[in-house]
Short mmCIF file of C-alpha atoms in Angstrom, two decimals:
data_model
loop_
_atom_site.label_atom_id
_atom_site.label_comp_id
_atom_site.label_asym_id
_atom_site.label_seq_id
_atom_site.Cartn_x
_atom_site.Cartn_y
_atom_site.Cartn_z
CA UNK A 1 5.59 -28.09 16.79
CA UNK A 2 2.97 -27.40 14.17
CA UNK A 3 2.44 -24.29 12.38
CA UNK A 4 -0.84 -23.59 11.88
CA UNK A 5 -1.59 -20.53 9.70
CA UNK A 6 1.87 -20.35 7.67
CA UNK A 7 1.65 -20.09 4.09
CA UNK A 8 3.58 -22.24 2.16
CA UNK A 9 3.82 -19.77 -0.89
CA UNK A 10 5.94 -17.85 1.73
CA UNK A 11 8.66 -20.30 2.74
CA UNK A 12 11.04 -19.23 0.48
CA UNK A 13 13.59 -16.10 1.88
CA UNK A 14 13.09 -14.72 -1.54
CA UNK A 15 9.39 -14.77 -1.88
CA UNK A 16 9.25 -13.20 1.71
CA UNK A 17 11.67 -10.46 0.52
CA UNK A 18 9.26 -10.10 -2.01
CA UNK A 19 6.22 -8.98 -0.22
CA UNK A 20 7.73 -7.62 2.52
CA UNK A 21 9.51 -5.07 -0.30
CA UNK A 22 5.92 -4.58 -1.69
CA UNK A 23 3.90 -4.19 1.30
CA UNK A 24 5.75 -1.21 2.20
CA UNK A 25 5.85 0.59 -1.64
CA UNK A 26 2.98 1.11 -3.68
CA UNK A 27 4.21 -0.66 -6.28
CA UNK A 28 8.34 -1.85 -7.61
CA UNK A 29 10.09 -2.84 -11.00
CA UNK A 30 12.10 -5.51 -11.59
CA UNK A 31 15.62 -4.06 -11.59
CA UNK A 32 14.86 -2.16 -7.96
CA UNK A 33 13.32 -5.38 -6.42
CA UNK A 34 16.44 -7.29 -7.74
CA UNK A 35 18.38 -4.43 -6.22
CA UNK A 36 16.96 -4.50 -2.97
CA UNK A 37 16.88 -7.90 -2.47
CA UNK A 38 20.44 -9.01 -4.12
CA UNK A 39 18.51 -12.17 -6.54
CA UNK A 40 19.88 -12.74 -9.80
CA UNK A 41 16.96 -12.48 -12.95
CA UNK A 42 16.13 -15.62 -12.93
CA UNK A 43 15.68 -16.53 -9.93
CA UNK A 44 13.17 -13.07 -9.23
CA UNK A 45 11.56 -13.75 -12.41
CA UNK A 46 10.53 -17.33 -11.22
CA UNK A 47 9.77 -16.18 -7.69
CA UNK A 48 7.49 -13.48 -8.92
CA UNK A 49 5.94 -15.53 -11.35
CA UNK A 50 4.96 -18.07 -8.83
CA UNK A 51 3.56 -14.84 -6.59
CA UNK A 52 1.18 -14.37 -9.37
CA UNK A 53 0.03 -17.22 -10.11
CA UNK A 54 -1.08 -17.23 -6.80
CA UNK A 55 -2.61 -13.86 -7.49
CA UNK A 56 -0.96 -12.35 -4.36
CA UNK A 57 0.78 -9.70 -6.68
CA UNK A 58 0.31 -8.26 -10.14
CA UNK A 59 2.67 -6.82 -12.46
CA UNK A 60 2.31 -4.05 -15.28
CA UNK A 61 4.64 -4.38 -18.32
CA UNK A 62 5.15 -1.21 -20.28
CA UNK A 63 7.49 0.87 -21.98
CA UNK A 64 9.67 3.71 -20.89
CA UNK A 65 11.13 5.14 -23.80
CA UNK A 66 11.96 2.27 -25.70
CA UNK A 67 13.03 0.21 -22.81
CA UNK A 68 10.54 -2.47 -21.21
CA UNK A 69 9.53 -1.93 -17.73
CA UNK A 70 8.08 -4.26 -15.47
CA UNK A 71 6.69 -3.37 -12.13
CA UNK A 72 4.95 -5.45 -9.57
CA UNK A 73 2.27 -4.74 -6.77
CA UNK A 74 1.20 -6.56 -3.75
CA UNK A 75 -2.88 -7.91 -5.01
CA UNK A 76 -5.65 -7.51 -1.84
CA UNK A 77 -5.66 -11.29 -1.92
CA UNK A 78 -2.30 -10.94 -1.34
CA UNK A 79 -2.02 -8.25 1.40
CA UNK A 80 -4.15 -10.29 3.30
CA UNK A 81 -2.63 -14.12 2.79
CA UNK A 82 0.70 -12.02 3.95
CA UNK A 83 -0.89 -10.66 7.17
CA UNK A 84 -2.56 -14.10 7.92
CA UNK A 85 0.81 -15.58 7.35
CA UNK A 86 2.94 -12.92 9.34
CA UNK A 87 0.06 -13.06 12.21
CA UNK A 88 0.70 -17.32 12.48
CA UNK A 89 4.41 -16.69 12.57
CA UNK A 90 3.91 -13.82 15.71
CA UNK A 91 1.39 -16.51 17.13
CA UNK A 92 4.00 -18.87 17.20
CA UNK A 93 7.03 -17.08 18.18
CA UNK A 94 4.55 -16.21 21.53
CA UNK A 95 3.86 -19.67 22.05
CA UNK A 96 7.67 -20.87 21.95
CA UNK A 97 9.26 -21.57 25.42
CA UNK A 98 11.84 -18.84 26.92
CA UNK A 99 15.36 -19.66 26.64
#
């Protein structure tokens, strides 16, 4: 069956974790989103680099003390390439045959 609508930028578990973590928050840093969604560094540190690229979220990089900090937020781009993406997923589980 074909799935019309679905994003591919949000195939990945960890990319959905992603945006479903910042939908809900105004904004995250690194350490809680890595918290929250058990991924190692590397592998959030690719996922949300990908995430911008696609300028579906943004991060700030600053300094707390003399620590870095890095937090992201979901873009409006983004927001909205989420909903479209959750909306063809709803759209499909509807269509699917009972069991």
């Amino acid at each position: 069956m074909f799935l019309d609508g679905l994003n591919k930028a949000f195939e990945s578990k960890a990319r959905l974790g992603i945006m479903s973590a910042l939908m809900v928050n105004e904004s995250l840093d690194f350490s809680s989103l890595k918290s929250l969604l058990g991924l190692t560094d590397g592998n959030l540190a690719s996922h949300t680099r990908a995430l911008e690229d696609l300028g579906y979220i943004q991060s700030e990089k600053k300094f707390i003390g003399r620590k870095p900090n890095t937090s992201f937020a979901v873009t409006q781009s983004g927001s909205q390439a989420f909903k479209e993406h959750l909306q063809a997923l709803e759209a499909f589980l509807k269509s699917a045959p009972s069991l």
